[in-house]
Amino acid sequence: MLLKFIVALLASVSGVLAATPPGFEPGSQTSLIVAYGNVSALDGTVVGKEISQAVPTIGTLSKLDGTSFAVLMIDLDVPTDKPPKTNPLLHWMQTGLKQSSSATRLNTTTGLIDAFMFSLPNDVDAFAPYYAPNPPAKIPLSHRYTEIIVDTSNATDHDLANLKEAAATRLGFNAQSVLASSRLGDKVAAGNFFNVTNPGPVISTPTSNSTRGDDAASTSVSTPSPSLHTIGAALSQRESPMAIVMIGIALFIL
Ligand SMILES: *[C@@H]1O[C@H](CO)[C@@H](O)[C@H](O)[C@H]1NC(C)=O
Ligand SMILES: *[C@@H]1O[C@H](CO)[C@@H](O)[C@H](O)[C@H]1NC(C)=O
Ligand SMILES: *[C@@H]1O[C@H](CO)[C@@H](O)[C@H](O)[C@H]1NC(C)=O
Ligand SMILES: *[C@@H]1O[C@H](CO)[C@@H](O)[C@H](O)[C@H]1NC(C)=O
Ligand SMILES: *[C@@H]1O[C@H](CO)[C@@H](O)[C@H](O)[C@H]1NC(C)=O
């Protein structure tokens, strides 16, 4: 318990702290490092849409035990035609990931991070190829993109077939029931989320009957370049209040 606390403390001091967002199940408090180039996408930080167009690199601060992993990325905040009701949308599901046995030093917008990176397989197609974040100009403008790493070392062909079938329906993707029915509900090994925000203003489409609220609705919406702002925002989050509070608690205990 104390060890876990100290590990969490060190992680937060170095600016690296990631977990699934509150309320997301099955969640994880183990940091999943997610980076787009050198832009780290951790801890709910705001990331520019342009920056997140290609598959990120992912890793963990400690080597996990498993031999095979799946990554899932889910937008929890896809608008519907009945706001403020939202739907989850599966953005990415790739199985067959392997983890490096040695750490790589990443030079990112939140500093230097030593992480054990996952490599994507050459021979396994994604069950759901990567959809880049593209929040439409609808309520909510801010979307939480959640990533989880699932240990599939002991998954059977049947379990994986079940995952693949579930991945075919992206909208309304319920990670909890999908993973439970694939016998992977307790195999989430690390997690993270980041925030991509449409600059607005909200465009109302009262006559639309579309059920696809995320990317399709926004393809024609113009997109100013937020990259500089985003990097600034990421840097300013480096000294998070959480880290300061945890340092305070630690000093008090020691
Ligand atoms: C990390 O990147 C920054 C900006 O590109 C650079 O100034 C710095 O020297 C780099 N640090 C290391 C240790 O490579
Ligand atoms: C990130 O990479 C860009 C382009 O390679 C570079 O200009 C920038 O200095 C880097 N930032 C950091 C913090 O390493
Ligand atoms: C996989 O099975 C082995 C052998 O039973 C066990 O030691 C290991 O903890 C299992 N891993 C997972 C992620 O279930
Ligand atoms: C995402 O970022 C936007 C813009 O900074 C902010 O208004 C919003 O509250 C953030 N959303 C979450 C869930 O953190
Ligand atoms: C939406 O659905 C209603 C009822 O089914 C229908 O009358 C209307 O024409 C549809 N509108 C559009 C834009 O498809």
Coordinates of C-alpha atoms and ligand atoms in Angstrom, one line a residue:
M1 CA 0.0 0.0 0.0
L2 CA 2.7 2.4 1.1
L3 CA 4.8 1.3 -1.9
K4 CA 1.9 2.0 -4.3
F5 CA 1.6 5.4 -2.7
I6 CA 5.2 6.2 -3.2
V7 CA 5.1 5.0 -6.8
A8 CA 2.1 7.2 -7.4
L9 CA 3.9 10.1 -5.7
L10 CA 7.0 9.7 -7.8
A11 CA 4.9 9.5 -10.9
S12 CA 3.0 12.7 -10.1
V13 CA 6.2 14.6 -9.2
S14 CA 7.7 13.8 -12.5
G15 CA 4.5 15.0 -14.1
V16 CA 3.5 11.6 -15.4
L17 CA 0.2 10.5 -14.0
A18 CA -2.5 8.9 -16.0
A19 CA -5.6 6.9 -15.3
T20 CA -9.0 6.2 -16.8
P21 CA -11.5 9.0 -16.2
P22 CA -13.8 8.8 -13.1
G23 CA -16.8 6.6 -13.7
F24 CA -15.2 4.6 -16.6
E25 CA -15.4 0.9 -16.2
P26 CA -13.4 -1.3 -16.2
G27 CA -10.9 1.4 -15.1
S28 CA -7.3 1.4 -14.1
Q29 CA -5.1 3.6 -11.9
T30 CA -1.9 2.3 -13.6
S31 CA -0.6 5.0 -15.9
L32 CA -0.8 4.2 -19.6
I33 CA 1.7 6.5 -21.4
V34 CA 0.2 7.9 -24.6
A35 CA 2.2 10.2 -26.9
Y36 CA 1.6 11.7 -30.3
G37 CA 5.1 12.3 -31.5
N38 CA 6.6 14.2 -28.6
V39 CA 3.2 15.5 -27.4
S40 CA 2.1 13.6 -24.3
A41 CA -1.6 12.9 -24.1
L42 CA -1.9 12.1 -20.4
D43 CA -4.1 12.8 -17.4
G44 CA -7.0 14.4 -19.2
T45 CA -4.8 17.0 -20.9
V46 CA -6.0 18.9 -23.9
V47 CA -4.6 17.7 -27.2
G48 CA -5.1 19.3 -30.6
K49 CA -7.1 17.4 -33.1
E50 CA -4.3 17.8 -35.7
I51 CA -1.8 16.3 -33.4
S52 CA -3.8 13.1 -32.8
Q53 CA -4.4 12.2 -36.4
A54 CA -2.1 9.1 -36.5
V55 CA -1.9 6.2 -34.1
P56 CA -0.1 7.2 -30.8
T57 CA 2.8 5.5 -29.2
I58 CA 1.9 3.8 -25.9
G59 CA 3.8 2.3 -23.0
T60 CA 3.8 1.8 -19.3
L61 CA 6.2 3.0 -16.6
S62 CA 6.8 -0.5 -15.4
K63 CA 7.0 -3.7 -17.4
L64 CA 3.7 -5.6 -17.3
D65 CA 3.6 -9.3 -16.8
G66 CA 1.7 -10.4 -19.9
T67 CA 2.9 -11.6 -23.2
S68 CA 0.1 -10.2 -25.4
F69 CA -2.1 -7.1 -25.2
A70 CA -4.9 -5.3 -26.8
V71 CA -5.4 -1.5 -26.9
L72 CA -8.8 0.1 -26.9
M73 CA -9.6 3.8 -27.4
I74 CA -13.1 5.0 -26.7
D75 CA -14.6 8.5 -27.0
L76 CA -17.0 8.7 -24.0
D77 CA -18.7 11.9 -25.2
V78 CA -20.2 11.5 -28.6
P79 CA -23.2 13.8 -29.0
T80 CA -26.7 12.4 -29.8
D81 CA -29.7 14.2 -31.2
K82 CA -31.1 14.3 -27.6
P83 CA -28.5 16.5 -25.8
P84 CA -27.1 16.3 -23.2
K85 CA -27.3 12.5 -23.7
T86 CA -24.1 11.1 -25.2
N87 CA -22.9 7.8 -26.6
P88 CA -19.5 6.1 -26.4
L89 CA -17.7 5.4 -29.7
L90 CA -15.0 2.9 -30.2
H91 CA -12.1 4.7 -32.0
W92 CA -9.5 1.9 -32.0
M93 CA -9.1 -1.7 -31.1
Q94 CA -5.9 -3.5 -31.9
T95 CA -4.9 -6.9 -30.5
G96 CA -1.5 -8.7 -30.7
L97 CA 0.6 -5.9 -29.0
K98 CA 3.9 -6.9 -27.5
Q99 CA 5.7 -5.0 -24.8
S100 CA 9.4 -4.2 -25.0
S101 CA 11.5 -5.7 -22.2
S102 CA 13.6 -2.5 -21.9
A103 CA 12.5 1.1 -21.3
T104 CA 12.7 3.8 -23.9
R105 CA 13.3 7.5 -23.0
L106 CA 10.7 9.8 -24.5
N107 CA 11.3 13.5 -24.6
T108 CA 7.8 14.8 -24.4
T109 CA 5.9 18.0 -23.6
T110 CA 5.6 16.8 -20.0
G111 CA 9.3 16.0 -19.7
L112 CA 11.4 12.9 -20.0
I113 CA 9.5 9.7 -19.5
D114 CA 11.1 6.2 -19.4
A115 CA 8.5 3.8 -20.6
F116 CA 8.2 0.2 -21.7
M117 CA 6.7 0.7 -25.1
F118 CA 4.2 -1.5 -26.9
S119 CA 4.7 -2.5 -30.5
L120 CA 1.9 -3.1 -32.9
P121 CA 1.8 -6.4 -34.8
N122 CA 2.5 -6.6 -38.5
D123 CA 0.4 -9.7 -39.0
V124 CA -2.8 -8.9 -37.1
D125 CA -5.3 -6.5 -38.6
A126 CA -6.9 -4.0 -36.2
F127 CA -10.3 -5.2 -35.1
A128 CA -11.3 -1.5 -35.3
P129 CA -8.7 0.6 -37.3
Y130 CA -7.8 3.9 -35.7
Y131 CA -10.3 6.7 -36.1
A132 CA -8.7 10.0 -35.3
P133 CA -10.4 12.3 -32.8
N134 CA -12.8 14.7 -34.5
P135 CA -15.3 16.2 -32.1
P136 CA -18.2 17.9 -34.0
A137 CA -19.5 21.4 -33.2
K138 CA -22.2 20.0 -31.0
I139 CA -22.7 19.7 -27.2
P140 CA -20.5 18.5 -25.6
L141 CA -17.6 20.2 -27.4
S142 CA -15.0 18.5 -25.2
H143 CA -14.6 14.8 -25.6
R144 CA -12.7 12.4 -23.3
Y145 CA -10.7 9.9 -25.3
T146 CA -10.0 6.9 -23.1
E147 CA -7.4 4.3 -23.7
I148 CA -7.0 1.0 -22.0
I149 CA -4.5 -1.8 -22.3
V150 CA -6.0 -5.3 -21.8
D151 CA -3.8 -8.3 -21.0
T152 CA -4.9 -10.9 -23.6
S153 CA -2.1 -13.4 -22.7
N154 CA -4.6 -16.1 -21.7
A155 CA -7.5 -15.1 -24.0
T156 CA -8.8 -18.0 -26.2
D157 CA -9.5 -17.7 -29.9
H158 CA -13.2 -17.6 -28.9
D159 CA -12.6 -14.6 -26.6
L160 CA -10.8 -12.8 -29.3
A161 CA -13.5 -13.6 -31.9
N162 CA -16.0 -12.2 -29.5
L163 CA -13.9 -9.0 -29.2
K164 CA -13.7 -8.7 -32.9
E165 CA -17.4 -9.1 -33.4
A166 CA -18.1 -6.4 -30.8
A167 CA -15.6 -4.0 -32.5
A168 CA -17.7 -4.1 -35.7
T169 CA -20.3 -1.8 -33.9
R170 CA -18.4 1.3 -32.9
L171 CA -21.2 3.5 -31.8
G172 CA -22.6 2.7 -28.4
F173 CA -19.5 0.6 -27.6
N174 CA -19.9 -0.6 -24.0
A175 CA -16.4 -1.6 -22.8
Q176 CA -17.6 -3.1 -19.6
S177 CA -20.0 -5.6 -21.2
V178 CA -17.8 -6.3 -24.2
L179 CA -14.8 -7.1 -22.1
A180 CA -16.9 -9.1 -19.6
S181 CA -18.4 -11.2 -22.4
S182 CA -14.9 -11.8 -23.7
R183 CA -13.7 -12.9 -20.3
L184 CA -11.4 -9.9 -20.1
G185 CA -13.3 -7.8 -17.6
D186 CA -10.6 -8.0 -15.0
K187 CA -7.6 -7.8 -17.4
V188 CA -7.3 -4.1 -17.8
A189 CA -3.7 -3.4 -17.0
A190 CA -3.3 0.3 -17.5
G191 CA -5.4 3.3 -18.7
N192 CA -5.4 7.0 -19.6
F193 CA -7.5 9.7 -21.2
F194 CA -7.0 13.0 -23.0
N195 CA -9.3 15.7 -24.0
V196 CA -9.9 17.0 -27.6
T197 CA -12.2 20.0 -27.8
N198 CA -14.0 21.5 -30.8
P199 CA -13.4 25.3 -30.6
G200 CA -17.2 25.9 -31.3
P201 CA -19.5 27.6 -31.7
V202 CA -22.1 24.9 -31.4
I203 CA -24.0 24.3 -34.7
S204 CA -27.5 23.0 -34.0
T205 CA -29.0 20.5 -36.4
P206 CA -32.5 20.0 -35.2
T207 CA -33.8 18.3 -38.3
S208 CA -31.0 15.7 -38.5
N209 CA -31.9 12.2 -37.7
S210 CA -28.3 11.0 -37.9
T211 CA -27.3 8.5 -35.3
R212 CA -23.6 9.0 -36.1
G213 CA -22.7 12.0 -34.0
D214 CA -19.0 12.1 -33.9
D215 CA -16.9 12.3 -37.0
A216 CA -19.4 12.3 -39.8
A217 CA -21.1 15.4 -38.5
S218 CA -18.0 17.5 -38.4
T219 CA -16.1 16.7 -41.6
S220 CA -17.2 20.0 -43.2
V221 CA -16.5 22.1 -40.1
S222 CA -13.4 24.3 -40.5
T223 CA -10.7 23.6 -38.0
P224 CA -8.3 26.3 -36.8
S225 CA -4.9 25.1 -35.8
P226 CA -4.6 24.8 -32.1
S227 CA -1.2 23.1 -31.9
L228 CA 0.7 25.9 -30.2
H229 CA -2.1 26.5 -27.7
T230 CA -2.2 22.8 -27.0
I231 CA 1.5 22.5 -26.4
G232 CA 1.3 25.5 -24.1
A233 CA -1.7 23.9 -22.2
A234 CA 0.2 20.6 -21.9
L235 CA 3.2 22.4 -20.5
S236 CA 1.2 24.5 -18.0
Q237 CA -0.3 21.3 -16.6
R238 CA 3.1 19.9 -15.8
E239 CA 3.0 21.1 -12.2
S240 CA -0.4 19.7 -11.4
P241 CA -2.1 20.7 -8.2
M242 CA -2.4 17.0 -7.4
A243 CA 1.4 16.7 -7.5
I244 CA 1.8 19.6 -5.0
V245 CA -0.8 18.1 -2.7
M246 CA 0.9 14.7 -2.8
I247 CA 4.3 16.2 -2.1
G248 CA 2.7 18.0 0.9
I249 CA 1.1 14.8 2.2
A250 CA 4.4 12.9 1.8
L251 CA 6.4 15.5 3.7
F252 CA 3.9 15.3 6.5
I253 CA 4.2 11.5 6.7
L254 CA 8.0 11.3 6.4
Ligands
LIG1 C1 14.2 17.4 -25.1 O1 13.6 18.2 -26.2 C2 13.9 19.6 -26.0 C3 13.1 20.4 -27.1 O2 13.3 19.8 -28.3 C4 15.4 19.9 -26.0 O3 15.6 21.2 -25.8 C5 16.1 19.1 -24.9 O4 17.4 19.2 -25.0 C6 15.7 17.6 -25.1 N1 16.2 16.9 -23.9 C7 16.9 15.7 -24.0 C8 17.4 15.1 -22.8 O5 17.1 15.2 -25.1
LIG2 C1 8.6 18.5 -30.2 O1 9.0 18.3 -31.6 C2 8.9 19.4 -32.3 C3 9.2 19.1 -33.8 O2 10.0 18.0 -33.9 C4 10.0 20.4 -31.8 O3 10.0 21.6 -32.5 C5 9.7 20.7 -30.3 O4 10.7 21.5 -29.8 C6 9.6 19.5 -29.5 N1 9.1 19.8 -28.2 C7 9.6 19.2 -27.1 C8 9.0 19.6 -25.8 O5 10.4 18.3 -27.2
LIG3 C1 -2.4 -16.4 -17.4 O1 -2.3 -17.7 -16.9 C2 -1.1 -17.9 -16.1 C3 -1.1 -19.4 -15.8 O2 -2.3 -19.8 -15.2 C4 -1.2 -17.0 -14.9 O3 -0.1 -17.2 -14.1 C5 -1.3 -15.6 -15.3 O4 -1.5 -14.7 -14.2 C6 -2.5 -15.4 -16.2 N1 -2.5 -14.0 -16.7 C7 -3.6 -13.3 -16.8 C8 -3.4 -11.9 -17.3 O5 -4.7 -13.7 -16.6
LIG4 C1 -11.5 19.6 -21.9 O1 -10.8 20.8 -22.2 C2 -11.7 21.9 -22.3 C3 -10.9 23.1 -22.9 O2 -9.8 23.4 -22.1 C4 -12.3 22.2 -21.0 O3 -13.2 23.3 -21.1 C5 -13.1 21.0 -20.6 O4 -13.6 21.2 -19.3 C6 -12.2 19.8 -20.5 N1 -13.0 18.6 -20.3 C7 -12.7 17.7 -19.4 C8 -13.7 16.5 -19.3 O5 -11.7 17.8 -18.7
LIG5 C1 -36.5 12.5 -39.3 O1 -37.4 11.5 -38.9 C2 -38.7 12.0 -39.0 C3 -39.6 10.9 -38.4 O2 -39.1 9.6 -38.8 C4 -39.1 12.3 -40.5 O3 -40.4 12.7 -40.6 C5 -38.2 13.4 -41.0 O4 -38.4 13.6 -42.4 C6 -36.7 13.0 -40.8 N1 -35.8 14.1 -41.1 C7 -34.7 14.0 -41.8 C8 -33.9 15.2 -42.0 O5 -34.3 12.9 -42.2

